[in-house]
GROMACS .gro file of C-alpha atoms in nm:
model
  252
    1MET     CA    1 -13.205   2.984  14.785
    2THR     CA    2 -13.210   2.610  14.730
    3ALA     CA    3 -12.947   2.492  14.507
    4ILE     CA    4 -13.049   2.254  14.218
    5PRO     CA    5 -12.830   1.948  14.243
    6ARG     CA    6 -12.578   1.931  13.946
    7GLY     CA    7 -12.732   1.590  13.814
    8ARG     CA    8 -13.068   1.732  13.740
    9THR     CA    9 -12.946   2.024  13.568
   10ARG     CA   10 -12.731   1.791  13.333
   11ARG     CA   11 -13.045   1.584  13.272
   12THR     CA   12 -13.285   1.902  13.197
   13ALA     CA   13 -13.037   2.002  12.959
   14LEU     CA   14 -13.018   1.682  12.767
   15VAL     CA   15 -13.394   1.672  12.753
   16THR     CA   16 -13.451   2.027  12.607
   17ALA     CA   17 -13.165   1.915  12.366
   18THR     CA   18 -13.344   1.607  12.252
   19TRP     CA   19 -13.635   1.833  12.227
   20ALA     CA   20 -13.480   2.056  12.006
   21LEU     CA   21 -13.354   1.821  11.752
   22ALA     CA   22 -13.693   1.637  11.728
   23VAL     CA   23 -13.853   1.993  11.632
   24THR     CA   24 -13.587   2.076  11.389
   25GLY     CA   25 -13.648   1.757  11.235
   26ALA     CA   26 -13.990   1.770  11.213
   27MET     CA   27 -13.965   2.116  11.080
   28ALA     CA   28 -13.701   1.986  10.811
   29LEU     CA   29 -13.982   1.695  10.727
   30THR     CA   30 -14.274   1.920  10.684
   31GLY     CA   31 -14.103   2.224  10.503
   32CYS     CA   32 -14.223   2.429  10.807
   33GLY     CA   33 -14.575   2.361  10.751
   34GLY     CA   34 -14.550   2.584  10.429
   35GLY     CA   35 -14.334   2.393  10.178
   36ASP     CA   36 -14.515   2.045  10.159
   37ASP     CA   37 -14.372   1.829   9.861
   38PRO     CA   38 -14.661   1.746   9.699
   39ASP     CA   39 -14.501   1.427   9.533
   40ALA     CA   40 -14.426   1.267   9.863
   41GLY     CA   41 -14.561   0.940   9.929
   42THR     CA   42 -14.681   0.924   9.556
   43ASN     CA   43 -14.602   0.702   9.251
   44GLY     CA   44 -14.343   1.006   9.155
   45VAL     CA   45 -14.490   1.078   8.803
   46GLY     CA   46 -14.541   1.403   8.918
   47LYS     CA   47 -14.175   1.514   8.899
   48LEU     CA   48 -14.142   1.393   8.530
   49PRO     CA   49 -14.163   1.629   8.240
   50ALA     CA   50 -14.524   1.610   8.072
   51ALA     CA   51 -14.401   1.373   7.764
   52ARG     CA   52 -14.288   1.129   7.993
   53ILE     CA   53 -14.619   1.164   8.192
   54GLU     CA   54 -14.824   1.090   7.873
   55SER     CA   55 -14.633   0.827   7.820
   56ARG     CA   56 -14.627   0.626   8.113
   57THR     CA   57 -15.039   0.707   8.127
   58ARG     CA   58 -15.070   0.547   7.808
   59ALA     CA   59 -14.872   0.250   7.871
   60ALA     CA   60 -15.040   0.203   8.210
   61ALA     CA   61 -15.407   0.232   8.041
   62ASP     CA   62 -15.276  -0.021   7.754
   63GLY     CA   63 -15.140  -0.255   7.987
   64ALA     CA   64 -15.492  -0.271   8.219
   65ALA     CA   65 -15.730  -0.546   8.179
   66ALA     CA   66 -16.027  -0.347   8.204
   67VAL     CA   67 -16.164   0.008   8.253
   68ARG     CA   68 -16.468   0.197   8.317
   69LEU     CA   69 -16.555   0.525   8.123
   70SER     CA   70 -16.846   0.790   8.157
   71GLY     CA   71 -16.884   1.111   8.006
   72THR     CA   72 -16.927   1.267   7.688
   73VAL     CA   73 -16.774   1.245   7.364
   74VAL     CA   74 -16.863   1.514   7.056
   75THR     CA   75 -16.787   1.357   6.736
   76SER     CA   76 -16.902   1.483   6.371
   77GLY     CA   77 -17.124   1.748   6.559
   78ARG     CA   78 -17.305   1.464   6.765
   79THR     CA   79 -17.274   1.441   7.155
   80TYR     CA   80 -17.272   1.092   7.292
   81ARG     CA   81 -17.289   1.048   7.631
   82LEU     CA   82 -17.130   0.710   7.764
   83ASP     CA   83 -17.121   0.476   8.034
   84MET     CA   84 -16.900   0.163   7.923
   85ARG     CA   85 -16.725  -0.101   8.067
   86LEU     CA   86 -16.425  -0.222   7.832
   87LYS     CA   87 -16.202  -0.518   7.813
   88ALA     CA   88 -15.994  -0.712   7.596
   89ASP     CA   89 -16.275  -0.930   7.459
   90GLY     CA   90 -16.562  -0.706   7.451
   91GLY     CA   91 -16.742  -0.440   7.656
   92THR     CA   92 -17.082  -0.346   7.778
   93GLY     CA   93 -17.283  -0.026   7.871
   94SER     CA   94 -17.500   0.223   7.757
   95VAL     CA   95 -17.491   0.516   7.515
   96THR     CA   96 -17.740   0.819   7.490
   97SER     CA   97 -17.755   1.053   7.146
   98GLN     CA   98 -17.979   1.319   7.085
   99GLY     CA   99 -18.187   1.225   7.399
  100VAL     CA  100 -18.255   0.845   7.279
  101ALA     CA  101 -18.068   0.589   7.480
  102PHE     CA  102 -17.957   0.252   7.399
  103ARG     CA  103 -17.715  -0.046   7.541
  104LEU     CA  104 -17.438  -0.210   7.367
  105LEU     CA  105 -17.317  -0.562   7.447
  106ARG     CA  106 -17.021  -0.718   7.260
  107ILE     CA  107 -16.846  -1.070   7.321
  108GLY     CA  108 -16.564  -1.164   7.092
  109GLN     CA  109 -16.718  -1.077   6.766
  110GLU     CA  110 -17.077  -1.089   6.868
  111LEU     CA  111 -17.241  -0.742   6.891
  112TYR     CA  112 -17.572  -0.705   7.057
  113LEU     CA  113 -17.758  -0.340   7.066
  114LYS     CA  114 -18.085  -0.325   7.280
  115ALA     CA  115 -18.310  -0.004   7.257
  116GLY     CA  116 -18.681   0.118   7.294
  117ALA     CA  117 -18.923   0.164   7.017
  118ASP     CA  118 -18.816   0.550   7.011
  119PHE     CA  119 -18.478   0.463   6.877
  120TRP     CA  120 -18.653   0.248   6.592
  121ASP     CA  121 -18.928   0.498   6.531
  122HIS     CA  122 -18.916   0.518   6.137
  123ALA     CA  123 -18.607   0.352   6.101
  124ASP     CA  124 -18.737   0.156   5.815
  125GLY     CA  125 -18.777   0.432   5.612
  126ASN     CA  126 -19.195   0.352   5.545
  127GLY     CA  127 -19.300   0.567   5.811
  128ASN     CA  128 -19.420   0.275   6.009
  129GLY     CA  129 -19.296   0.407   6.340
  130GLY     CA  130 -19.127   0.188   6.616
  131GLY     CA  131 -19.464   0.023   6.704
  132ASP     CA  132 -19.559  -0.124   6.354
  133GLY     CA  133 -19.437  -0.403   6.162
  134ALA     CA  134 -19.074  -0.569   6.176
  135VAL     CA  135 -18.923  -0.260   6.314
  136GLY     CA  136 -19.172  -0.241   6.590
  137LYS     CA  137 -19.058  -0.636   6.727
  138LEU     CA  138 -18.711  -0.487   6.792
  139GLY     CA  139 -18.774  -0.249   7.086
  140GLY     CA  140 -18.666  -0.356   7.403
  141LYS     CA  141 -18.451  -0.661   7.277
  142TYR     CA  142 -18.116  -0.726   7.213
  143VAL     CA  143 -18.084  -0.729   6.825
  144LYS     CA  144 -17.753  -0.889   6.696
  145VAL     CA  145 -17.618  -0.661   6.446
  146PRO     CA  146 -17.452  -0.796   6.135
  147GLN     CA  147 -17.108  -0.800   6.100
  148GLY     CA  148 -17.153  -0.624   5.740
  149ASP     CA  149 -17.387  -0.395   5.860
  150PRO     CA  150 -17.259   0.003   5.857
  151ALA     CA  151 -17.393  -0.008   6.222
  152TYR     CA  152 -17.131  -0.285   6.336
  153LYS     CA  153 -16.819  -0.086   6.259
  154LYS     CA  154 -17.003   0.241   6.407
  155PHE     CA  155 -17.126   0.101   6.706
  156SER     CA  156 -16.849  -0.167   6.800
  157GLY     CA  157 -16.584   0.104   6.857
  158PHE     CA  158 -16.772   0.213   7.148
  159THR     CA  159 -16.711  -0.138   7.291
  160ASP     CA  160 -16.346  -0.161   7.202
  161LYS     CA  161 -16.098  -0.061   7.484
  162ASP     CA  162 -15.788  -0.045   7.238
  163VAL     CA  163 -15.995   0.145   6.987
  164LEU     CA  164 -16.160   0.389   7.210
  165LEU     CA  165 -15.856   0.475   7.415
  166ASP     CA  166 -15.632   0.534   7.125
  167GLY     CA  167 -15.879   0.739   6.979
  168LEU     CA  168 -15.941   0.939   7.295
  169LEU     CA  169 -15.627   0.962   7.481
  170THR     CA  170 -15.466   1.195   7.290
  171LEU     CA  171 -15.364   1.565   7.377
  172HIS     CA  172 -15.262   1.832   7.086
  173GLY     CA  173 -15.004   2.036   7.074
  174THR     CA  174 -14.690   2.107   7.301
  175LEU     CA  175 -14.736   1.951   7.630
  176ALA     CA  176 -14.699   2.088   7.975
  177THR     CA  177 -14.767   1.995   8.334
  178GLU     CA  178 -15.028   2.237   8.521
  179GLY     CA  179 -15.013   2.143   8.873
  180HIS     CA  180 -15.152   1.891   9.120
  181HIS     CA  181 -15.521   1.816   9.132
  182ASP     CA  182 -15.780   1.593   9.270
  183GLN     CA  183 -15.994   1.336   9.119
  184ALA     CA  184 -16.255   1.180   9.387
  185GLY     CA  185 -15.982   1.176   9.643
  186VAL     CA  186 -15.724   1.083   9.440
  187PRO     CA  187 -15.425   1.315   9.384
  188THR     CA  188 -15.356   1.359   9.016
  189ILE     CA  189 -15.078   1.558   8.798
  190ARG     CA  190 -15.238   1.758   8.524
  191ILE     CA  191 -15.067   1.751   8.202
  192THR     CA  192 -15.197   2.010   7.879
  193GLY     CA  193 -15.190   2.023   7.528
  194ASP     CA  194 -15.107   2.378   7.449
  195LYS     CA  195 -15.193   2.523   7.775
  196GLY     CA  196 -15.517   2.366   7.755
  197SER     CA  197 -15.663   2.411   7.393
  198GLY     CA  198 -15.521   2.102   7.306
  199GLY     CA  199 -15.698   1.924   7.604
  200THR     CA  200 -15.612   1.827   7.955
  201LEU     CA  201 -15.554   1.466   8.096
  202ASP     CA  202 -15.515   1.398   8.494
  203VAL     CA  203 -15.299   1.120   8.565
  204SER     CA  204 -15.295   0.934   8.917
  205LEU     CA  205 -15.006   0.971   9.167
  206ARG     CA  206 -15.165   0.693   9.364
  207GLY     CA  207 -15.025   0.355   9.248
  208THR     CA  208 -15.016   0.309   8.878
  209PRO     CA  209 -15.031   0.612   8.695
  210TYR     CA  210 -15.361   0.553   8.513
  211PRO     CA  211 -15.561   0.848   8.335
  212LEU     CA  212 -15.861   0.977   8.543
  213ARG     CA  213 -16.017   1.236   8.375
  214LEU     CA  214 -15.979   1.395   8.026
  215VAL     CA  215 -16.098   1.724   7.886
  216ARG     CA  216 -16.082   1.695   7.512
  217ALA     CA  217 -15.959   1.950   7.290
  218GLY     CA  218 -16.183   2.203   7.118
  219GLY     CA  219 -16.447   2.114   7.374
  220ALA     CA  220 -16.519   1.775   7.219
  221GLY     CA  221 -16.613   1.642   7.538
  222THR     CA  222 -16.511   1.525   7.911
  223LEU     CA  223 -16.466   1.162   8.015
  224ARG     CA  224 -16.370   1.015   8.363
  225PHE     CA  225 -16.182   0.659   8.394
  226SER     CA  226 -16.200   0.390   8.674
  227ASP     CA  227 -16.206   0.066   8.751
  228TRP     CA  228 -15.876   0.040   8.620
  229GLY     CA  229 -15.822  -0.386   8.625
  230ARG     CA  230 -16.139  -0.460   8.765
  231ASN     CA  231 -16.282  -0.776   8.585
  232PHE     CA  232 -16.629  -0.788   8.497
  233ALA     CA  233 -16.880  -1.070   8.341
  234LEU     CA  234 -16.984  -1.053   7.977
  235THR     CA  235 -17.289  -1.282   7.943
  236GLU     CA  236 -17.464  -1.330   7.641
  237PRO     CA  237 -17.826  -1.253   7.634
  238ALA     CA  238 -18.120  -1.516   7.672
  239THR     CA  239 -18.241  -1.644   7.320
  240SER     CA  240 -18.582  -1.526   7.433
  241ASP     CA  241 -18.464  -1.142   7.448
  242THR     CA  242 -18.254  -1.169   7.128
  243VAL     CA  243 -18.346  -1.076   6.762
  244ASP     CA  244 -18.172  -1.193   6.453
  245TYR     CA  245 -18.316  -0.930   6.226
  246GLY     CA  246 -18.103  -1.044   5.912
  247LYS     CA  247 -17.823  -0.914   5.722
  248GLN     CA  248 -17.869  -0.550   5.773
  249LEU     CA  249 -18.073  -0.338   6.018
  250PRO     CA  250 -18.322  -0.062   5.935
  251ALA     CA  251 -18.099   0.262   5.898
  252SER     CA  252 -18.130   0.481   6.238
   0.00000   0.00000   0.00000
């Protein structure tokens, strides 16, 4: 039998020991493959109590320069489908209710509404319909909504970031966390009110802890939030595309 040189034996033992230490370290970092830390590499809010997560995500939402929200809101028995982009000085987007869609644009205090003839149909209360008389001229145009008109308060809320988020980002009842989830490829921590009956909110674990998905209590709609902090332009409509109806719009 050929004898193995003593130097080679020592080198083999050293390599074996080094390899064993590397494997042990890797297993410790990965939890042996079965105990991965879901908060590793995240912003850390997943480790906080639910109330602190809610506080952090509300602060993040309030501090963001802009946001896009889409989904449904149910209020007073009516369902509104929203796709709105909002920032401090206004907002723009579409709203659909009872199968009728319209667009909203607010720049500062100036609010415009654009809708087809079906929206204005019978709005004048005289049965003229959307294609006849003064009301018929509103279809397809940006109509400037007077600030004293009841429609101004109703519709401007859809374009007001602070008002809309304050009214929506609310969970009811006792808060708790409900595990880690994923929204469009972004890891989230979910918090709930009264085990979900008071609503659920998914909060981003990547970067700033923005809210990403809200399921409102009592089946009052589901909303997704995106484009946090991404600025966009608000452009006043052309004069040729605008109608100033007067002090009060037709009831609709």
